[in-house]
Short mmCIF file of C-alpha atoms and ligand atoms in Angstrom, two decimals:
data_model
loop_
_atom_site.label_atom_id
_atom_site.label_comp_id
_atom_site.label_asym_id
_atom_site.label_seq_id
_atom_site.Cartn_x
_atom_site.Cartn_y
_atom_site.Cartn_z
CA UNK A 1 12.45 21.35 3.61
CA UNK A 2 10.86 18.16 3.56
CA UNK A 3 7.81 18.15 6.07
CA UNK A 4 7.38 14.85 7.55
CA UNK A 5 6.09 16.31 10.71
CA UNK A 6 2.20 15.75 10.49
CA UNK A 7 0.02 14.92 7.01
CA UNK A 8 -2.21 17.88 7.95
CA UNK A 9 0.38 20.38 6.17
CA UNK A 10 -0.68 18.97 2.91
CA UNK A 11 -1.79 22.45 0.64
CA UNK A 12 -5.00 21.78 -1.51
CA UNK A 13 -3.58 21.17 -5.27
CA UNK A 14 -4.36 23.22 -8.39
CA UNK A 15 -7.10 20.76 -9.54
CA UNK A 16 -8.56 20.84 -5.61
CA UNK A 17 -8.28 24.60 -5.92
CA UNK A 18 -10.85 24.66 -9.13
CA UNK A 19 -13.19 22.33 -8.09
CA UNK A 20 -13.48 24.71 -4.94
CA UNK A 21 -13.55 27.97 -6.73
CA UNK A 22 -16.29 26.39 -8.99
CA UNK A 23 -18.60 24.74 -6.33
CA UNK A 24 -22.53 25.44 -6.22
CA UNK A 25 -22.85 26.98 -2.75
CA UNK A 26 -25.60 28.20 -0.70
CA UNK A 27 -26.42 29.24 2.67
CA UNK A 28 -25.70 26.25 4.94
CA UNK A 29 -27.25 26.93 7.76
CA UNK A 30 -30.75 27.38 6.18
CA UNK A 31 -29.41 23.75 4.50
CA UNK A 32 -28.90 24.89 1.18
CA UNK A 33 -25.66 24.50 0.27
CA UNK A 34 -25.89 21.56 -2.36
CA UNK A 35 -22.10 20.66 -2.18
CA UNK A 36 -21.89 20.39 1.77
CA UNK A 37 -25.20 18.18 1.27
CA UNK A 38 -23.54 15.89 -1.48
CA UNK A 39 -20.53 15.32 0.34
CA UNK A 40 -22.88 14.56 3.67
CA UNK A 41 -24.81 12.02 1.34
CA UNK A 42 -21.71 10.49 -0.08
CA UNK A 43 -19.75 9.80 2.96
CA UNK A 44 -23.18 8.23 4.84
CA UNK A 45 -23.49 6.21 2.34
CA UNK A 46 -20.00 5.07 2.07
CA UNK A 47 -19.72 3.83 5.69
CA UNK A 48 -23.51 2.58 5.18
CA UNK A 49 -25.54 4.84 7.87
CA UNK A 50 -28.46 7.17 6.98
CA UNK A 51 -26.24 10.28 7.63
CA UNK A 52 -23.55 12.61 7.80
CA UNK A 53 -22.86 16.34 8.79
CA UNK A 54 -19.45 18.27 7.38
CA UNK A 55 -17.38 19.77 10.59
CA UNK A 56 -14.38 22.14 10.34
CA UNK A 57 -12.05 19.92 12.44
CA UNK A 58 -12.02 16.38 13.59
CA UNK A 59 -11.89 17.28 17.09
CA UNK A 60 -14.88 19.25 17.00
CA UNK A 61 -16.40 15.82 14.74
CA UNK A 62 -15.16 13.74 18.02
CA UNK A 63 -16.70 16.20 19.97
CA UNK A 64 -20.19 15.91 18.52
CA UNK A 65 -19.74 12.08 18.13
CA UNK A 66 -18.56 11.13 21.49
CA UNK A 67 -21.43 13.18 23.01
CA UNK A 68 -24.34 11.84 21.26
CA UNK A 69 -23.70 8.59 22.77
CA UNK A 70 -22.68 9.81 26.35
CA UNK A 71 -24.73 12.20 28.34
CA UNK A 72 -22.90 14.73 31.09
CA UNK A 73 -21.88 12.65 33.80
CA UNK A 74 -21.47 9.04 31.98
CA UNK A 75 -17.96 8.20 30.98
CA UNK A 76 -16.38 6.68 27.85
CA UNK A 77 -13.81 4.11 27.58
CA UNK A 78 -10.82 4.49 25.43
CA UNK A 79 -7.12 3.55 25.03
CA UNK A 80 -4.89 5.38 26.87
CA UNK A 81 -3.14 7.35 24.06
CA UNK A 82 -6.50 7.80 21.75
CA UNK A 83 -6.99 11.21 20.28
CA UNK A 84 -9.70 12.20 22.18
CA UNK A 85 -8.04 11.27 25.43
CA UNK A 86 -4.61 13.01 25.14
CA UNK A 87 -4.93 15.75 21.83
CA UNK A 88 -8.48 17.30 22.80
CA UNK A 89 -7.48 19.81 25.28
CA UNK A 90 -9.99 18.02 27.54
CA UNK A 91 -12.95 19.32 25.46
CA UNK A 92 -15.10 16.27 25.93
CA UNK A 93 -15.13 17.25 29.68
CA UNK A 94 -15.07 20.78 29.25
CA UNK A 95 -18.05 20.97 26.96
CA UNK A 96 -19.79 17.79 27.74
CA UNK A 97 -19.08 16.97 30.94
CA UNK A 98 -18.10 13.38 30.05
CA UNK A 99 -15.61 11.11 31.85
CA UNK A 100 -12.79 8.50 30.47
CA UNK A 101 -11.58 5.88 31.60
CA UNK A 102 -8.89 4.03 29.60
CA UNK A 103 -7.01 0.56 28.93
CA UNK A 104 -3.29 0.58 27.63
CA UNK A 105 -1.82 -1.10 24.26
CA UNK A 106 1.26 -0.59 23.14
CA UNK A 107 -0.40 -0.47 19.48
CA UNK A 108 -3.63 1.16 20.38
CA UNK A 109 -5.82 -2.34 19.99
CA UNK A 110 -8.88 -3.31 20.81
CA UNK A 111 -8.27 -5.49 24.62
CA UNK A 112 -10.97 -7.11 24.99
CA UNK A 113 -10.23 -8.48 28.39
CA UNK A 114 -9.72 -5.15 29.70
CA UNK A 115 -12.71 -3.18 28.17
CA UNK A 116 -14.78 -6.04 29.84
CA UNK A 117 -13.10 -5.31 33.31
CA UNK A 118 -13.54 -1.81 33.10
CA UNK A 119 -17.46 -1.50 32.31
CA UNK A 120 -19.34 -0.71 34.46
CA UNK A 121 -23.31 -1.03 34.20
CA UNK A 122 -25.55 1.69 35.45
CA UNK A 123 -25.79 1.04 39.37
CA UNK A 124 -27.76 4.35 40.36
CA UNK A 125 -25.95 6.34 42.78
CA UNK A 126 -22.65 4.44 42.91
CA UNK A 127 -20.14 4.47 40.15
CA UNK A 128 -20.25 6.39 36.64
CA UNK A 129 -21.69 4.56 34.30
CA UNK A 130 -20.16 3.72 30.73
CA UNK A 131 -21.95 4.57 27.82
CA UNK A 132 -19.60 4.13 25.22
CA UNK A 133 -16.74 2.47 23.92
CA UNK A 134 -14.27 4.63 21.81
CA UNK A 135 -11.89 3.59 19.01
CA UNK A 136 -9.35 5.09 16.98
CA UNK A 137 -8.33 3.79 13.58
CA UNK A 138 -6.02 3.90 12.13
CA UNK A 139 -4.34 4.77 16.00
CA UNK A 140 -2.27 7.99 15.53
CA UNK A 141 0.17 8.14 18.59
CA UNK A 142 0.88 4.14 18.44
CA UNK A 143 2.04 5.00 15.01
CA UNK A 144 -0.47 4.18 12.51
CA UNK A 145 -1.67 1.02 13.51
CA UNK A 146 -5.07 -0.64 11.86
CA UNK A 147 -7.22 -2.01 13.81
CA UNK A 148 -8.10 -5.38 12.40
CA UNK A 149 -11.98 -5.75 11.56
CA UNK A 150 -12.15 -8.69 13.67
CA UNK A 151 -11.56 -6.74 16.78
CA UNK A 152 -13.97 -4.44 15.79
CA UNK A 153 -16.88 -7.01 15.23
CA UNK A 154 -16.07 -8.34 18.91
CA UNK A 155 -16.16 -5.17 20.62
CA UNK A 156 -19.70 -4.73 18.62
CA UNK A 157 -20.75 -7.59 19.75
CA UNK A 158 -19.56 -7.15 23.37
CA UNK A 159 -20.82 -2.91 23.59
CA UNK A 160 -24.28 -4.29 21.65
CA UNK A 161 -24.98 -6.83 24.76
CA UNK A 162 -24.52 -4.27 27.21
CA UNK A 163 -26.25 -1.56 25.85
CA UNK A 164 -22.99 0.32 25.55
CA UNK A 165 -22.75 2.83 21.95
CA UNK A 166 -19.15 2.25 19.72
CA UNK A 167 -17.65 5.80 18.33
CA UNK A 168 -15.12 5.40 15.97
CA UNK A 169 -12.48 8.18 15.31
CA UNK A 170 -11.49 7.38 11.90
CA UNK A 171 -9.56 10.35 11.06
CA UNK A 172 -7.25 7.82 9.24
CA UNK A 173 -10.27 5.03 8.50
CA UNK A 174 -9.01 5.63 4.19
CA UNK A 175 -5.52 5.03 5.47
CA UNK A 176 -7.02 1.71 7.15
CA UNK A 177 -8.92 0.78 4.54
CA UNK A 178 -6.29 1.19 1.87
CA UNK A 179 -4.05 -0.82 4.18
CA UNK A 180 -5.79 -3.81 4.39
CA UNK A 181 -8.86 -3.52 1.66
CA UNK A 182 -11.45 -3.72 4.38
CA UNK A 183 -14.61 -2.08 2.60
CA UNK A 184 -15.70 1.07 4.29
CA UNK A 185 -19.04 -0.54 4.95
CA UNK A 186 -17.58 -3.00 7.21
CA UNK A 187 -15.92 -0.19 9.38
CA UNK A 188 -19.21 1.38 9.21
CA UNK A 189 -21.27 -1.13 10.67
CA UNK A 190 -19.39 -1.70 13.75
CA UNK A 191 -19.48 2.32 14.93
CA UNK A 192 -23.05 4.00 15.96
CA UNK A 193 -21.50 7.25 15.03
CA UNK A 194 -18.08 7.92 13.47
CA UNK A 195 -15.65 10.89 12.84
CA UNK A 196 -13.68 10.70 9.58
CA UNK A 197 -10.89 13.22 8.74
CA UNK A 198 -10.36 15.09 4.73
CA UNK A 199 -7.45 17.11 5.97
CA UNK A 200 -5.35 14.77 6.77
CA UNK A 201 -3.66 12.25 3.80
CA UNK A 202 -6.39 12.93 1.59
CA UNK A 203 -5.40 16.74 1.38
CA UNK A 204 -7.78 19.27 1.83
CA UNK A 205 -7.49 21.85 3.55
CA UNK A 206 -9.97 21.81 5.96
CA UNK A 207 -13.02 19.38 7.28
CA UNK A 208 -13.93 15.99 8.79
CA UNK A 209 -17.61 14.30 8.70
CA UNK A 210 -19.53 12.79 11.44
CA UNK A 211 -21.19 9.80 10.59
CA UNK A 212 -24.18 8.37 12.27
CA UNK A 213 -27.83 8.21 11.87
CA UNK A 214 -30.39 10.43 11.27
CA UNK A 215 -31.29 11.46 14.75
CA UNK A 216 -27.84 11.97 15.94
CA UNK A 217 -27.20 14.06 12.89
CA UNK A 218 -29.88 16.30 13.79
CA UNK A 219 -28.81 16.59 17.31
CA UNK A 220 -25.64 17.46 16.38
CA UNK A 221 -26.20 19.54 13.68
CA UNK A 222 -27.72 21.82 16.22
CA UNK A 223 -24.67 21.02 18.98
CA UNK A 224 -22.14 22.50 15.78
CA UNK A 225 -24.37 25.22 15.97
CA UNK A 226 -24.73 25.70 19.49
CA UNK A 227 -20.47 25.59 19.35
CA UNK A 228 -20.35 28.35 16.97
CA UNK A 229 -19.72 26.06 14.26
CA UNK A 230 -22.18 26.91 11.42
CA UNK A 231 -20.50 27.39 8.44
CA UNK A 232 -22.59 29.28 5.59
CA UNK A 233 -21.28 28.94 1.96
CA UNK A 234 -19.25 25.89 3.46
CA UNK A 235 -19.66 24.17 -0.09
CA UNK A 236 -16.18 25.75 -1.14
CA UNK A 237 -14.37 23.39 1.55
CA UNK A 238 -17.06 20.80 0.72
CA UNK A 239 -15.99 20.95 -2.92
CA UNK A 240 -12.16 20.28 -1.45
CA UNK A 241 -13.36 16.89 0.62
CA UNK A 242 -15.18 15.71 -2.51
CA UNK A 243 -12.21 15.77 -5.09
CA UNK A 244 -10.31 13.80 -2.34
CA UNK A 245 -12.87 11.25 -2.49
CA UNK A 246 -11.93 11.48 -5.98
CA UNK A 247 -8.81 11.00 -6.11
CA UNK A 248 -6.73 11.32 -3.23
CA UNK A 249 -7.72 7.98 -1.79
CA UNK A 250 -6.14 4.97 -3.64
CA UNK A 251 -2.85 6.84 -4.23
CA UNK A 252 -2.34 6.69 -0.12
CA UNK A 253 -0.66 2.99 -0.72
CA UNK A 254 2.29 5.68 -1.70
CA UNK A 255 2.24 7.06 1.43
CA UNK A 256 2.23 3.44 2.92
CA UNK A 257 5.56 2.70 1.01
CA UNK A 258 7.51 5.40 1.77
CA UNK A 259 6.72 5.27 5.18
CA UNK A 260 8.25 1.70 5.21
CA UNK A 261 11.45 3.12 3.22
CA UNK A 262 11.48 5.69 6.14
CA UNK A 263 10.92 2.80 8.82
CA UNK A 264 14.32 0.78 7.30
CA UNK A 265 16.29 3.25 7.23
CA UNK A 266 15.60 4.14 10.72
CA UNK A 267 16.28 0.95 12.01
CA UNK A 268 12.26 0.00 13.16
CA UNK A 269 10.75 -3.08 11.68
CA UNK A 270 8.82 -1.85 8.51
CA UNK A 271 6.24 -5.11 9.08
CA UNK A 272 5.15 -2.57 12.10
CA UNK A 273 4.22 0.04 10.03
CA UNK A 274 0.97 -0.28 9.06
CA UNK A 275 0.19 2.83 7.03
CA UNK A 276 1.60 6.60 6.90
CA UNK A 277 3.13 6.73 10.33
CA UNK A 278 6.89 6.11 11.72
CA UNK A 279 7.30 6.50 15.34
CA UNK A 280 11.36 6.20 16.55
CA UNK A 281 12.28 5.60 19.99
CA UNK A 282 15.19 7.77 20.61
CA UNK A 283 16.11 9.14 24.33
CA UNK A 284 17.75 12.17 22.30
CA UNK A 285 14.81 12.91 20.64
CA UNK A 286 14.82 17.06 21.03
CA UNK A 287 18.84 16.87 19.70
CA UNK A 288 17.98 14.24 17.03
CA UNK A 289 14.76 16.56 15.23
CA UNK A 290 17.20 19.15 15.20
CA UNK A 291 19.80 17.39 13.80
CA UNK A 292 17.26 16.61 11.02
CA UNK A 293 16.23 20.11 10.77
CA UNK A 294 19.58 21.50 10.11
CA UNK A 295 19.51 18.98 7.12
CA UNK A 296 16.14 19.93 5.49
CA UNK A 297 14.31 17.29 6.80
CA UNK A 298 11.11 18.27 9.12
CA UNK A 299 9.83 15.36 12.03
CA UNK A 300 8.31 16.03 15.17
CA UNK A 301 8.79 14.48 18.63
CA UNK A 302 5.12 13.12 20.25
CA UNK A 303 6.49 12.40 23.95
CA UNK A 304 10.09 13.15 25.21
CA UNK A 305 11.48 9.48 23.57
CA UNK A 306 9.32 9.73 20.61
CA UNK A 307 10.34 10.93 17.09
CA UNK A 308 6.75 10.71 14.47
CA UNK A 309 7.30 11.06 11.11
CA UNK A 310 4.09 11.09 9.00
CA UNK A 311 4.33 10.86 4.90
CA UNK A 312 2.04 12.55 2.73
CA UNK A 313 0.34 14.06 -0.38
CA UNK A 314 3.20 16.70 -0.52
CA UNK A 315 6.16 13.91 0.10
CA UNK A 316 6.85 12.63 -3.30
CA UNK A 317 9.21 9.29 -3.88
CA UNK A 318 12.34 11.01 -4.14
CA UNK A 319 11.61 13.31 -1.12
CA UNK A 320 10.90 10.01 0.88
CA UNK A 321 14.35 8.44 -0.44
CA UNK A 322 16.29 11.93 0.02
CA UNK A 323 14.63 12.07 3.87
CA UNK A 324 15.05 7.68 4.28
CA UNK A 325 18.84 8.94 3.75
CA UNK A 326 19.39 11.54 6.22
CA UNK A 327 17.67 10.25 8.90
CA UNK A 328 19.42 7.15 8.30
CA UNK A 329 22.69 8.16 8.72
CA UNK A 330 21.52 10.60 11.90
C1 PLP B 1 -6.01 14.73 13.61
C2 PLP B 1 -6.86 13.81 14.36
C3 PLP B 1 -8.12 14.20 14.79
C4 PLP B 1 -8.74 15.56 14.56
O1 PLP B 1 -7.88 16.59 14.47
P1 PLP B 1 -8.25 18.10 14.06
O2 PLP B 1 -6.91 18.71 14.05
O3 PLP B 1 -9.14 18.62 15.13
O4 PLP B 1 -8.91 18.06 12.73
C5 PLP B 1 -8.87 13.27 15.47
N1 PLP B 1 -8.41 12.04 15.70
C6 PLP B 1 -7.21 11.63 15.28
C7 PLP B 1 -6.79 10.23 15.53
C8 PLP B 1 -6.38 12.50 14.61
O5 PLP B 1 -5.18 12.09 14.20
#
């Protein structure tokens, strides 16, 4: 079978696997595991803020973000099909009793226009106030779009005039960066706190890292705790993250490619495909993934007209070629 159907399914490699069974670990809660605290330090510094804390999932990184920016009954703004508004199971109001409000793009962009209508300032007793702006690069559901940095800088400048905080959910930021060869800094310094994904493309098996600055770190170092989410000898999964650094970053312009191979055989314009994502409007979608199924080739639908398929660590050239062709001719 050739799994197309998300790039979490990646499995660590041999040379992930023993840089994980060697890692220096410690007690992470007491903050002495020395691997959990070098990946921390790396990935701050990478996207340029003072710090970083490792979190088992990306949702829970969202999560922790999202809140320390928005207190219970202040809402966020976001577009309509971002992560944390549709794949969240709700969690930012069930834990944090936050609100959303949300604009529509076809490709998950930054509008301007709209996130300007849509604030509102903090009038007392009257409407719920926005504290923060939330965006999602590369944008999963509107099929791996970037962002472009430009965007980002104007929203900045916008949230930064009225007093409004930026989270960005980069669970695919390397896929973004790799795309267009915007430094990580950049991305970095238009996001008060961000949430970056190592399970996805870059392969291991479990983790993400919020990104932000000291205080916020500490406040949600003690949230992950408070949500049963204090790991101990967590340096073993840190160990995984930091060989992806290492190499599992660079090689995702593969990924990018055989996406597009996917994209023209499918009939969608490959220029649209940014990165690692293919999303095919079919109104047979159910009858068409099983089609592809029967014919060892693994997609998933993502609404009842849309058919994602996502390459991956795990989807070599020839797999990409032998999948381009099946889907093809279905
Ligand atoms: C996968 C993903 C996440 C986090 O997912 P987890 O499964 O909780 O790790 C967050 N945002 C986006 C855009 C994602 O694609």
């Amino acid at each position: 079978m050739i799994d197309l159907r998300s790039d979490t399914l990646t499995r660590p490699t041999e040379a992930m696997r023993a840089a994980m069974a060697s890692a220096e670990v410690g007690d992470d809660v007491y903050g002495e595991d020395p691997t959990a605290a070098r990946l921390e330090e790396r990935v701050a510094a990478m996207f340029g803020h003072e710090a970083a804390l490792f979190v088992p999932t990306g949702s829970m990184g969202n999560v922790l973000a999202v809140r320390s920016l928005v207190a219970p009954g202040q809402e966020v703004l976001c577009e309509s099909r971002a992560h944390i508004a549709r794949a969240e199971l709700g969690a930012h109001g069930a834990y944090s009793g936050i609100t959303m409000r949300t604009w529509i793009d076809p490709r998950g962009q930054v509008d301007l226009p709209t996130i300007r209508s849509l604030f509102a300032p903090d009038m007392g007793p009257f409407f719920v106030p926005t504290a923060a702006i939330s965006v999602e690069n590369t944008h999963n559901f509107a099929g791996g779009a970037v962002l472009p940095l430009q965007d980002l800088r104007d929203l900045r400048e916008f949230a930064t005039g009225v007093g409004a905080g930026i989270h960005l959910d980069g669970a695919r930021i390397w896929n973004a960066h790799v795309a267009t060869g915007t430094p990580f800094e950049e991305y970095g310094a238009v996001a008060d706190v961000l949430s970056v994904c190592l399970s996805k493309g870059l392969g291991a098996p479990i983790g993400s890292v919020l990104v932000g600055s000291s205080d916020a770190v500490a406040e949600a170092r003690v949230w992950r705790k408070r949500m049963g989410g204090g790991m101990r000898q967590v340096g073993i999964l840190a160990a995984a993250g930091l060989h992806a650094l290492d190499h599992h970053v660079e090689r995702l312009a593969d990924d990018h490619a055989h996406a597009r191979l996917l994209a023209e055989a499918c009939g969608v314009d490959p220029a649209s495909v940014d990165t690692n994502i293919v999303v095919v409007d079919r109104s047979d979608a159910a009858e068409f993934v099983a089609a592809a199924h029967a014919e060892g080739v693994a997609v998933a639908t993502v609404g009842p007209t849309a058919v994602r398929m996502v390459t991956h660590l795990d989807v070599t050239r020839d797999d990409a070629e032998k999948a381009a062709a099946v889907l093809g001719r279905l």
